GROMACS .gro file of N, CA and C in nm:
model
  522
    1UNK      N    1   0.424  -0.689   1.759
    1UNK     CA    2   0.298  -0.590   1.595
    1UNK      C    3   0.482  -0.540   1.555
    2UNK      N    4   0.455  -0.521   1.450
    2UNK     CA    5   0.593  -0.422   1.372
    2UNK      C    6   0.522  -0.243   1.384
    3UNK      N    7   0.609  -0.194   1.409
    3UNK     CA    8   0.593  -0.038   1.450
    3UNK      C    9   0.629  -0.006   1.302
    4UNK      N   10   0.651   0.164   1.287
    4UNK     CA   11   0.743   0.212   1.125
    4UNK      C   12   0.829   0.273   1.179
    5UNK      N   13   0.896   0.259   1.295
    5UNK     CA   14   1.066   0.175   1.320
    5UNK      C   15   1.140   0.086   1.302
    6UNK      N   16   1.036  -0.016   1.284
    6UNK     CA   17   1.110  -0.127   1.258
    6UNK      C   18   1.092  -0.125   1.124
    7UNK      N   19   0.977  -0.109   1.053
    7UNK     CA   20   0.996  -0.035   0.914
    7UNK      C   21   1.120  -0.088   0.796
    8UNK      N   22   1.155   0.141   0.886
    8UNK     CA   23   1.240   0.139   0.762
    8UNK      C   24   1.414   0.046   0.845
    9UNK      N   25   1.386   0.097   0.984
    9UNK     CA   26   1.515  -0.008   1.003
    9UNK      C   27   1.581  -0.087   0.913
   10UNK      N   28   1.458  -0.204   0.926
   10UNK     CA   29   1.453  -0.321   0.812
   10UNK      C   30   1.456  -0.281   0.681
   11UNK      N   31   1.440  -0.177   0.625
   11UNK     CA   32   1.427  -0.103   0.465
   11UNK      C   33   1.554  -0.085   0.429
   12UNK      N   34   1.627   0.003   0.516
   12UNK     CA   35   1.763   0.060   0.535
   12UNK      C   36   1.851  -0.032   0.563
   13UNK      N   37   1.851  -0.131   0.640
   13UNK     CA   38   1.981  -0.232   0.637
   13UNK      C   39   1.890  -0.334   0.485
   14UNK      N   40   1.847  -0.309   0.438
   14UNK     CA   41   1.832  -0.454   0.251
   14UNK      C   42   1.838  -0.405   0.141
   15UNK      N   43   1.838  -0.214   0.230
   15UNK     CA   44   1.863  -0.136   0.093
   15UNK      C   45   1.756  -0.146   0.031
   16UNK      N   46   1.602  -0.166   0.110
   16UNK     CA   47   1.474  -0.136  -0.008
   16UNK      C   48   1.451   0.035   0.027
   17UNK      N   49   1.382   0.027  -0.086
   17UNK     CA   50   1.305   0.163  -0.111
   17UNK      C   51   1.166   0.167  -0.130
   18UNK      N   52   1.081   0.261  -0.059
   18UNK     CA   53   0.936   0.234  -0.067
   18UNK      C   54   0.879   0.356  -0.108
   19UNK      N   55   0.780   0.316  -0.226
   19UNK     CA   56   0.719   0.375  -0.233
   19UNK      C   57   0.516   0.314  -0.219
   20UNK      N   58   0.438   0.462  -0.226
   20UNK     CA   59   0.367   0.412  -0.074
   20UNK      C   60   0.211   0.458  -0.162
   21UNK      N   61   0.121   0.431  -0.178
   21UNK     CA   62  -0.008   0.480  -0.295
   21UNK      C   63  -0.168   0.483  -0.211
   22UNK      N   64  -0.243   0.545  -0.211
   22UNK     CA   65  -0.311   0.522  -0.074
   22UNK      C   66  -0.420   0.665  -0.130
   23UNK      N   67  -0.546   0.527  -0.060
   23UNK     CA   68  -0.665   0.585  -0.087
   23UNK      C   69  -0.697   0.598   0.033
   24UNK      N   70  -0.838   0.509   0.075
   24UNK     CA   71  -0.902   0.569   0.197
   24UNK      C   72  -0.810   0.558   0.321
   25UNK      N   73  -0.693   0.569   0.336
   25UNK     CA   74  -0.583   0.632   0.395
   25UNK      C   75  -0.558   0.722   0.359
   26UNK      N   76  -0.538   0.797   0.314
   26UNK     CA   77  -0.510   0.942   0.258
   26UNK      C   78  -0.414   1.028   0.267
   27UNK      N   79  -0.287   0.929   0.301
   27UNK     CA   80  -0.120   1.011   0.308
   27UNK      C   81  -0.121   0.893   0.492
   28UNK      N   82  -0.231   0.866   0.579
   28UNK     CA   83  -0.171   0.893   0.659
   28UNK      C   84  -0.076   0.785   0.664
   29UNK      N   85  -0.055   0.659   0.586
   29UNK     CA   86   0.039   0.573   0.628
   29UNK      C   87   0.156   0.620   0.521
   30UNK      N   88   0.180   0.695   0.488
   30UNK     CA   89   0.308   0.755   0.381
   30UNK      C   90   0.358   0.845   0.531
   31UNK      N   91   0.218   0.947   0.633
   31UNK     CA   92   0.229   1.012   0.714
   31UNK      C   93   0.433   0.924   0.861
   32UNK      N   94   0.289   0.773   0.903
   32UNK     CA   95   0.344   0.712   0.973
   32UNK      C   96   0.481   0.641   0.948
   33UNK      N   97   0.499   0.661   0.829
   33UNK     CA   98   0.651   0.600   0.750
   33UNK      C   99   0.742   0.707   0.792
   34UNK      N  100   0.688   0.877   0.689
   34UNK     CA  101   0.884   0.974   0.710
   34UNK      C  102   0.806   1.008   0.897
   35UNK      N  103   0.725   0.983   0.941
   35UNK     CA  104   0.683   1.040   1.096
   35UNK      C  105   0.900   0.975   1.155
   36UNK      N  106   0.959   0.853   1.050
   36UNK     CA  107   1.057   0.772   1.117
   36UNK      C  108   1.156   0.820   1.154
   37UNK      N  109   1.241   0.921   1.216
   37UNK     CA  110   1.375   0.976   1.155
   37UNK      C  111   1.441   0.865   1.057
   38UNK      N  112   1.546   0.927   0.983
   38UNK     CA  113   1.656   0.782   0.912
   38UNK      C  114   1.512   0.760   0.773
   39UNK      N  115   1.411   0.803   0.723
   39UNK     CA  116   1.284   0.769   0.630
   39UNK      C  117   1.343   0.782   0.517
   40UNK      N  118   1.396   0.925   0.535
   40UNK     CA  119   1.470   0.970   0.406
   40UNK      C  120   1.518   0.897   0.310
   41UNK      N  121   1.562   0.825   0.407
   41UNK     CA  122   1.665   0.659   0.331
   41UNK      C  123   1.600   0.615   0.254
   42UNK      N  124   1.489   0.589   0.271
   42UNK     CA  125   1.420   0.523   0.202
   42UNK      C  126   1.286   0.495   0.118
   43UNK      N  127   1.203   0.591   0.191
   43UNK     CA  128   1.060   0.621   0.164
   43UNK      C  129   1.089   0.734   0.058
   44UNK      N  130   1.034   0.694  -0.072
   44UNK     CA  131   1.043   0.759  -0.112
   44UNK      C  132   0.968   0.822  -0.161
   45UNK      N  133   0.845   0.780  -0.211
   45UNK     CA  134   0.741   0.920  -0.193
   45UNK      C  135   0.551   0.837  -0.158
   46UNK      N  136   0.510   0.943  -0.188
   46UNK     CA  137   0.353   0.919  -0.175
   46UNK      C  138   0.244   0.925  -0.297
   47UNK      N  139   0.190   0.850  -0.333
   47UNK     CA  140   0.082   0.919  -0.382
   47UNK      C  141  -0.081   0.910  -0.354
   48UNK      N  142  -0.191   1.013  -0.373
   48UNK     CA  143  -0.292   0.988  -0.234
   48UNK      C  144  -0.393   1.059  -0.395
   49UNK      N  145  -0.435   0.864  -0.447
   49UNK     CA  146  -0.531   0.877  -0.575
   49UNK      C  147  -0.651   0.811  -0.489
   50UNK      N  148  -0.731   0.954  -0.476
   50UNK     CA  149  -0.799   0.919  -0.324
   50UNK      C  150  -0.974   0.921  -0.449
   51UNK      N  151  -0.986   1.000  -0.503
   51UNK     CA  152  -1.053   0.991  -0.652
   51UNK      C  153  -1.043   0.848  -0.732
   52UNK      N  154  -1.150   0.800  -0.796
   52UNK     CA  155  -1.139   0.637  -0.897
   52UNK      C  156  -1.044   0.702  -1.001
   53UNK      N  157  -1.106   0.767  -1.073
   53UNK     CA  158  -0.993   0.866  -1.190
   53UNK      C  159  -0.876   0.847  -1.121
   54UNK      N  160  -0.791   0.927  -1.076
   54UNK     CA  161  -0.676   0.927  -1.028
   54UNK      C  162  -0.633   0.809  -1.040
   55UNK      N  163  -0.671   0.682  -1.010
   55UNK     CA  164  -0.620   0.551  -0.944
   55UNK      C  165  -0.531   0.510  -1.102
   56UNK      N  166  -0.630   0.503  -1.198
   56UNK     CA  167  -0.620   0.535  -1.334
   56UNK      C  168  -0.501   0.590  -1.371
   57UNK      N  169  -0.530   0.772  -1.360
   57UNK     CA  170  -0.452   0.834  -1.435
   57UNK      C  171  -0.348   0.872  -1.365
   58UNK      N  172  -0.262   0.839  -1.205
   58UNK     CA  173  -0.167   0.878  -1.161
   58UNK      C  174  -0.068   0.737  -1.182
   59UNK      N  175  -0.213   0.671  -1.140
   59UNK     CA  176  -0.047   0.504  -1.070
   59UNK      C  177  -0.111   0.392  -1.126
   60UNK      N  178  -0.176   0.451  -1.275
   60UNK     CA  179  -0.180   0.292  -1.374
   60UNK      C  180  -0.265   0.178  -1.413
   61UNK      N  181  -0.340   0.214  -1.291
   61UNK     CA  182  -0.491   0.130  -1.265
   61UNK      C  183  -0.579   0.134  -1.431
   62UNK      N  184  -0.618   0.005  -1.457
   62UNK     CA  185  -0.668  -0.038  -1.582
   62UNK      C  186  -0.837   0.077  -1.561
   63UNK      N  187  -0.799   0.104  -1.595
   63UNK     CA  188  -0.952   0.194  -1.636
   63UNK      C  189  -1.058   0.091  -1.698
   64UNK      N  190  -1.074   0.009  -1.733
   64UNK     CA  191  -1.189  -0.066  -1.746
   64UNK      C  192  -1.234  -0.180  -1.587
   65UNK      N  193  -1.102  -0.182  -1.555
   65UNK     CA  194  -1.172  -0.284  -1.414
   65UNK      C  195  -1.202  -0.211  -1.366
   66UNK      N  196  -1.156  -0.049  -1.349
   66UNK     CA  197  -1.211   0.036  -1.219
   66UNK      C  198  -1.306   0.009  -1.234
   67UNK      N  199  -1.425   0.015  -1.392
   67UNK     CA  200  -1.482   0.037  -1.476
   67UNK      C  201  -1.603  -0.122  -1.433
   68UNK      N  202  -1.498  -0.240  -1.391
   68UNK     CA  203  -1.660  -0.361  -1.392
   68UNK      C  204  -1.558  -0.412  -1.220
   69UNK      N  205  -1.456  -0.370  -1.136
   69UNK     CA  206  -1.501  -0.416  -1.014
   69UNK      C  207  -1.552  -0.284  -0.890
   70UNK      N  208  -1.498  -0.145  -0.959
   70UNK     CA  209  -1.466  -0.097  -0.807
   70UNK      C  210  -1.368  -0.019  -0.849
   71UNK      N  211  -1.273   0.053  -0.719
   71UNK     CA  212  -1.200   0.124  -0.680
   71UNK      C  213  -1.223   0.001  -0.557
   72UNK      N  214  -1.233  -0.107  -0.500
   72UNK     CA  215  -1.225  -0.189  -0.393
   72UNK      C  216  -1.192  -0.287  -0.401
   73UNK      N  217  -1.105  -0.367  -0.485
   73UNK     CA  218  -1.075  -0.545  -0.563
   73UNK      C  219  -0.946  -0.518  -0.507
   74UNK      N  220  -0.928  -0.638  -0.533
   74UNK     CA  221  -0.820  -0.639  -0.527
   74UNK      C  222  -0.699  -0.688  -0.618
   75UNK      N  223  -0.713  -0.689  -0.765
   75UNK     CA  224  -0.656  -0.625  -0.828
   75UNK      C  225  -0.598  -0.523  -0.865
   76UNK      N  226  -0.702  -0.462  -0.850
   76UNK     CA  227  -0.736  -0.248  -0.806
   76UNK      C  228  -0.567  -0.256  -0.681
   77UNK      N  229  -0.547  -0.361  -0.567
   77UNK     CA  230  -0.512  -0.230  -0.472
   77UNK      C  231  -0.374  -0.318  -0.527
   78UNK      N  232  -0.330  -0.428  -0.588
   78UNK     CA  233  -0.207  -0.452  -0.655
   78UNK      C  234  -0.101  -0.377  -0.801
   79UNK      N  235  -0.247  -0.352  -0.835
   79UNK     CA  236  -0.203  -0.222  -0.968
   79UNK      C  237  -0.166  -0.145  -0.919
   80UNK      N  238  -0.222  -0.083  -0.833
   80UNK     CA  239  -0.230   0.022  -0.739
   80UNK      C  240  -0.070   0.041  -0.675
   81UNK      N  241  -0.007  -0.069  -0.605
   81UNK     CA  242   0.084  -0.110  -0.565
   81UNK      C  243   0.204  -0.167  -0.671
   82UNK      N  244   0.207  -0.165  -0.810
   82UNK     CA  245   0.296  -0.148  -0.849
   82UNK      C  246   0.304  -0.015  -0.923
   83UNK      N  247   0.216   0.065  -0.970
   83UNK     CA  248   0.226   0.171  -1.050
   83UNK      C  249   0.278   0.220  -0.934
   84UNK      N  250   0.270   0.292  -0.793
   84UNK     CA  251   0.349   0.398  -0.714
   84UNK      C  252   0.495   0.368  -0.718
   85UNK      N  253   0.526   0.230  -0.738
   85UNK     CA  254   0.688   0.208  -0.751
   85UNK      C  255   0.723   0.291  -0.864
   86UNK      N  256   0.664   0.273  -0.998
   86UNK     CA  257   0.728   0.338  -1.035
   86UNK      C  258   0.690   0.528  -1.084
   87UNK      N  259   0.505   0.510  -1.068
   87UNK     CA  260   0.485   0.708  -0.981
   87UNK      C  261   0.591   0.755  -0.892
   88UNK      N  262   0.681   0.717  -0.858
   88UNK     CA  263   0.784   0.734  -0.760
   88UNK      C  264   0.951   0.668  -0.764
   89UNK      N  265   0.979   0.709  -0.857
   89UNK     CA  266   1.115   0.692  -0.965
   89UNK      C  267   1.177   0.789  -0.908
   90UNK      N  268   1.308   0.717  -0.873
   90UNK     CA  269   1.408   0.849  -0.837
   90UNK      C  270   1.500   0.833  -0.950
   91UNK      N  271   1.547   0.911  -1.059
   91UNK     CA  272   1.663   0.929  -1.122
   91UNK      C  273   1.613   0.743  -1.202
   92UNK      N  274   1.480   0.741  -1.269
   92UNK     CA  275   1.455   0.614  -1.374
   92UNK      C  276   1.426   0.525  -1.273
   93UNK      N  277   1.505   0.486  -1.152
   93UNK     CA  278   1.459   0.376  -1.110
   93UNK      C  279   1.393   0.356  -0.960
   94UNK      N  280   1.318   0.299  -0.985
   94UNK     CA  281   1.116   0.277  -0.965
   94UNK      C  282   1.184   0.176  -0.739
   95UNK      N  283   1.115   0.229  -0.706
   95UNK     CA  284   1.099   0.207  -0.591
   95UNK      C  285   1.136  -0.006  -0.618
   96UNK      N  286   1.155  -0.032  -0.465
   96UNK     CA  287   1.151  -0.226  -0.441
   96UNK      C  288   1.034  -0.214  -0.425
   97UNK      N  289   0.950  -0.183  -0.308
   97UNK     CA  290   0.822  -0.150  -0.284
   97UNK      C  291   0.808  -0.114  -0.313
   98UNK      N  292   0.675  -0.084  -0.321
   98UNK     CA  293   0.541  -0.083  -0.366
   98UNK      C  294   0.422  -0.144  -0.284
   99UNK      N  295   0.333  -0.045  -0.171
   99UNK     CA  296   0.205  -0.045  -0.139
   99UNK      C  297   0.111   0.024  -0.099
  100UNK      N  298   0.022  -0.065  -0.121
  100UNK     CA  299  -0.118   0.025  -0.187
  100UNK      C  300  -0.305   0.022  -0.091
  101UNK      N  301  -0.295   0.092  -0.034
  101UNK     CA  302  -0.449   0.034   0.021
  101UNK      C  303  -0.479   0.124  -0.037
  102UNK      N  304  -0.641   0.073  -0.012
  102UNK     CA  305  -0.791   0.101  -0.160
  102UNK      C  306  -0.860   0.006  -0.019
  103UNK      N  307  -0.980   0.108  -0.011
  103UNK     CA  308  -1.135   0.072   0.075
  103UNK      C  309  -1.237   0.093   0.044
  104UNK      N  310  -1.308   0.102   0.200
  104UNK     CA  311  -1.409   0.182   0.260
  104UNK      C  312  -1.434   0.171   0.419
  105UNK      N  313  -1.380   0.316   0.404
  105UNK     CA  314  -1.416   0.406   0.573
  105UNK      C  315  -1.540   0.422   0.616
  106UNK      N  316  -1.665   0.419   0.531
  106UNK     CA  317  -1.752   0.445   0.570
  106UNK      C  318  -1.827   0.551   0.587
  107UNK      N  319  -1.933   0.605   0.709
  107UNK     CA  320  -1.985   0.476   0.716
  107UNK      C  321  -2.109   0.450   0.655
  108UNK      N  322  -2.085   0.502   0.527
  108UNK     CA  323  -2.175   0.447   0.448
  108UNK      C  324  -2.074   0.332   0.364
  109UNK      N  325  -2.149   0.235   0.244
  109UNK     CA  326  -2.068   0.120   0.197
  109UNK      C  327  -2.009   0.189   0.048
  110UNK      N  328  -1.991   0.133   0.040
  110UNK     CA  329  -1.920   0.213  -0.175
  110UNK      C  330  -2.040   0.224  -0.254
  111UNK      N  331  -2.047   0.280  -0.329
  111UNK     CA  332  -2.194   0.344  -0.360
  111UNK      C  333  -2.188   0.238  -0.506
  112UNK      N  334  -2.011   0.224  -0.592
  112UNK     CA  335  -2.051   0.132  -0.681
  112UNK      C  336  -2.044   0.036  -0.626
  113UNK      N  337  -2.028  -0.041  -0.579
  113UNK     CA  338  -2.042  -0.233  -0.561
  113UNK      C  339  -2.115  -0.293  -0.394
  114UNK      N  340  -2.090  -0.187  -0.346
  114UNK     CA  341  -2.239  -0.187  -0.216
  114UNK      C  342  -2.148  -0.260  -0.111
  115UNK      N  343  -1.951  -0.263  -0.113
  115UNK     CA  344  -1.908  -0.335   0.002
  115UNK      C  345  -1.985  -0.191   0.128
  116UNK      N  346  -1.956  -0.353   0.160
  116UNK     CA  347  -1.937  -0.275   0.389
  116UNK      C  348  -1.819  -0.155   0.387
  117UNK      N  349  -1.930  -0.055   0.487
  117UNK     CA  350  -1.806   0.021   0.573
  117UNK      C  351  -1.661  -0.086   0.587
  118UNK      N  352  -1.521  -0.091   0.634
  118UNK     CA  353  -1.451  -0.179   0.692
  118UNK      C  354  -1.350  -0.294   0.586
  119UNK      N  355  -1.425  -0.299   0.456
  119UNK     CA  356  -1.338  -0.371   0.427
  119UNK      C  357  -1.231  -0.289   0.335
  120UNK      N  358  -1.177  -0.319   0.290
  120UNK     CA  359  -1.016  -0.293   0.289
  120UNK      C  360  -0.973  -0.358   0.153
  121UNK      N  361  -0.849  -0.398   0.133
  121UNK     CA  362  -0.767  -0.398   0.042
  121UNK      C  363  -0.603  -0.364   0.078
  122UNK      N  364  -0.488  -0.437   0.065
  122UNK     CA  365  -0.376  -0.403   0.104
  122UNK      C  366  -0.276  -0.437  -0.018
  123UNK      N  367  -0.244  -0.403  -0.105
  123UNK     CA  368  -0.217  -0.481  -0.234
  123UNK      C  369  -0.013  -0.348  -0.232
  124UNK      N  370   0.083  -0.521  -0.229
  124UNK     CA  371   0.173  -0.559  -0.193
  124UNK      C  372   0.272  -0.579  -0.358
  125UNK      N  373   0.360  -0.486  -0.339
  125UNK     CA  374   0.492  -0.537  -0.533
  125UNK      C  375   0.574  -0.480  -0.460
  126UNK      N  376   0.697  -0.658  -0.502
  126UNK     CA  377   0.794  -0.575  -0.544
  126UNK      C  378   0.844  -0.690  -0.667
  127UNK      N  379   0.991  -0.675  -0.689
  127UNK     CA  380   1.032  -0.736  -0.796
  127UNK      C  381   1.023  -0.942  -0.809
  128UNK      N  382   0.986  -0.906  -0.613
  128UNK     CA  383   0.949  -1.082  -0.621
  128UNK      C  384   0.853  -1.098  -0.622
  129UNK      N  385   0.721  -1.014  -0.649
  129UNK     CA  386   0.601  -1.034  -0.684
  129UNK      C  387   0.471  -0.951  -0.627
  130UNK      N  388   0.410  -1.001  -0.718
  130UNK     CA  389   0.295  -0.910  -0.589
  130UNK      C  390   0.203  -1.031  -0.540
  131UNK      N  391   0.131  -0.937  -0.417
  131UNK     CA  392  -0.026  -0.963  -0.333
  131UNK      C  393  -0.113  -0.895  -0.311
  132UNK      N  394  -0.221  -0.900  -0.262
  132UNK     CA  395  -0.360  -0.808  -0.195
  132UNK      C  396  -0.395  -0.945  -0.099
  133UNK      N  397  -0.408  -0.854   0.033
  133UNK     CA  398  -0.439  -0.913   0.116
  133UNK      C  399  -0.600  -0.794   0.135
  134UNK      N  400  -0.712  -0.893   0.237
  134UNK     CA  401  -0.869  -0.797   0.172
  134UNK      C  402  -0.878  -0.810   0.342
  135UNK      N  403  -0.878  -0.651   0.398
  135UNK     CA  404  -0.971  -0.712   0.532
  135UNK      C  405  -1.013  -0.696   0.594
  136UNK      N  406  -1.151  -0.700   0.698
  136UNK     CA  407  -1.261  -0.650   0.776
  136UNK      C  408  -1.205  -0.600   0.836
  137UNK      N  409  -1.232  -0.412   0.844
  137UNK     CA  410  -1.251  -0.409   0.984
  137UNK      C  411  -1.362  -0.324   1.053
  138UNK      N  412  -1.301  -0.350   1.148
  138UNK     CA  413  -1.462  -0.239   1.183
  138UNK      C  414  -1.403  -0.156   1.312
  139UNK      N  415  -1.529  -0.106   1.304
  139UNK     CA  416  -1.493   0.121   1.434
  139UNK      C  417  -1.586   0.203   1.292
  140UNK      N  418  -1.547   0.316   1.368
  140UNK     CA  419  -1.596   0.372   1.319
  140UNK      C  420  -1.501   0.455   1.172
  141UNK      N  421  -1.547   0.574   1.106
  141UNK     CA  422  -1.515   0.567   0.991
  141UNK      C  423  -1.301   0.612   1.013
  142UNK      N  424  -1.230   0.698   1.141
  142UNK     CA  425  -1.104   0.725   1.179
  142UNK      C  426  -1.067   0.579   1.221
  143UNK      N  427  -1.147   0.549   1.324
  143UNK     CA  428  -1.032   0.394   1.377
  143UNK      C  429  -0.982   0.284   1.235
  144UNK      N  430  -1.163   0.256   1.103
  144UNK     CA  431  -1.029   0.244   1.054
  144UNK      C  432  -0.943   0.208   0.984
  145UNK      N  433  -0.936   0.387   0.912
  145UNK     CA  434  -0.825   0.465   0.889
  145UNK      C  435  -0.682   0.380   0.940
  146UNK      N  436  -0.731   0.463   1.082
  146UNK     CA  437  -0.601   0.404   1.132
  146UNK      C  438  -0.571   0.236   1.165
  147UNK      N  439  -0.663   0.113   1.159
  147UNK     CA  440  -0.650   0.038   1.170
  147UNK      C  441  -0.608  -0.066   1.003
  148UNK      N  442  -0.609   0.000   0.905
  148UNK     CA  443  -0.591   0.005   0.780
  148UNK      C  444  -0.390   0.077   0.814
  149UNK      N  445  -0.389   0.165   0.812
  149UNK     CA  446  -0.245   0.220   0.820
  149UNK      C  447  -0.166   0.096   0.954
  150UNK      N  448  -0.250   0.055   0.985
  150UNK     CA  449  -0.120  -0.048   1.116
  150UNK      C  450  -0.151  -0.184   1.012
  151UNK      N  451  -0.263  -0.203   1.002
  151UNK     CA  452  -0.204  -0.361   0.864
  151UNK      C  453  -0.134  -0.261   0.804
  152UNK      N  454  -0.085  -0.181   0.732
  152UNK     CA  455  -0.019  -0.182   0.595
  152UNK      C  456   0.133  -0.193   0.678
  153UNK      N  457   0.158  -0.070   0.764
  153UNK     CA  458   0.259  -0.139   0.870
  153UNK      C  459   0.321  -0.292   0.841
  154UNK      N  460   0.231  -0.337   0.954
  154UNK     CA  461   0.228  -0.508   0.926
  154UNK      C  462   0.285  -0.474   0.791
  155UNK      N  463   0.246  -0.499   0.770
  155UNK     CA  464   0.285  -0.534   0.598
  155UNK      C  465   0.415  -0.538   0.589
  156UNK      N  466   0.430  -0.438   0.575
  156UNK     CA  467   0.577  -0.423   0.541
  156UNK      C  468   0.660  -0.503   0.684
  157UNK      N  469   0.615  -0.486   0.717
  157UNK     CA  470   0.703  -0.574   0.805
  157UNK      C  471   0.723  -0.691   0.794
  158UNK      N  472   0.679  -0.820   0.770
  158UNK     CA  473   0.634  -0.874   0.701
  158UNK      C  474   0.763  -0.917   0.555
  159UNK      N  475   0.695  -0.827   0.446
  159UNK     CA  476   0.778  -0.822   0.399
  159UNK      C  477   0.917  -0.808   0.407
  160UNK      N  478   0.942  -0.717   0.479
  160UNK     CA  479   1.100  -0.672   0.513
  160UNK      C  480   1.156  -0.780   0.553
  161UNK      N  481   1.086  -0.793   0.673
  161UNK     CA  482   1.155  -0.938   0.746
  161UNK      C  483   1.163  -1.079   0.673
  162UNK      N  484   1.056  -1.147   0.561
  162UNK     CA  485   1.070  -1.172   0.517
  162UNK      C  486   1.194  -1.227   0.482
  163UNK      N  487   1.255  -1.060   0.380
  163UNK     CA  488   1.357  -1.031   0.269
  163UNK      C  489   1.487  -1.041   0.416
  164UNK      N  490   1.508  -0.991   0.495
  164UNK     CA  491   1.608  -0.978   0.585
  164UNK      C  492   1.587  -1.181   0.559
  165UNK      N  493   1.550  -1.244   0.634
  165UNK     CA  494   1.587  -1.334   0.672
  165UNK      C  495   1.643  -1.519   0.532
  166UNK      N  496   1.506  -1.380   0.425
  166UNK     CA  497   1.551  -1.526   0.280
  166UNK      C  498   1.727  -1.487   0.250
  167UNK      N  499   1.726  -1.638   0.173
  167UNK     CA  500   1.906  -1.692   0.171
  167UNK      C  501   1.942  -1.592   0.023
  168UNK      N  502   1.783  -1.576  -0.095
  168UNK     CA  503   1.786  -1.505  -0.252
  168UNK      C  504   1.666  -1.422  -0.182
  169UNK      N  505   1.644  -1.401  -0.324
  169UNK     CA  506   1.576  -1.277  -0.347
  169UNK      C  507   1.421  -1.339  -0.387
  170UNK      N  508   1.380  -1.429  -0.373
  170UNK     CA  509   1.251  -1.489  -0.308
  170UNK      C  510   1.207  -1.396  -0.184
  171UNK      N  511   1.065  -1.424  -0.206
  171UNK     CA  512   0.952  -1.388  -0.175
  171UNK      C  513   0.832  -1.506  -0.205
  172UNK      N  514   0.735  -1.488  -0.110
  172UNK     CA  515   0.613  -1.588  -0.090
  172UNK      C  516   0.589  -1.529  -0.121
  173UNK      N  517   0.567  -1.439  -0.264
  173UNK     CA  518   0.440  -1.365  -0.251
  173UNK      C  519   0.373  -1.510  -0.335
  174UNK      N  520   0.211  -1.474  -0.294
  174UNK     CA  521   0.068  -1.580  -0.322
  174UNK      C  522  -0.055  -1.454  -0.368
   0.00000   0.00000   0.00000
């Protein structure tokens, strides 16, 4: 299992800068990353867009997509990850990697879509492509949020690890 320190070390080695968009994790993923010494070299920042309208206003998620599918959706997660790369641009240069969390922490189901507690989407965006991964997590509200943070760190570790091993800039995004 990857930890935040490994993510920061891999990002530093590869020169990849990270931006984080969070909904259900409420800043915990970015906090986990910046708790590591040296994180300031690669973590540009984060956006907590907890309210659905903020996903459109701050991250550029399509408002019609949010209206039709709600905030807990694969495309929403991907658009959040894409949008945070630009939202956290420094000197006009967007982050090389964007990661996003959106989901239902519970205890109740999502009021808009009825999706059960524990339904989480992680979105990842880089120059090589985008993808979203659906998680079905168990536990109470805190446990679901903590598991989503761990999954986000693991996803970053996988992305950065594969980039470290790649002979070119291709990352197998699906």
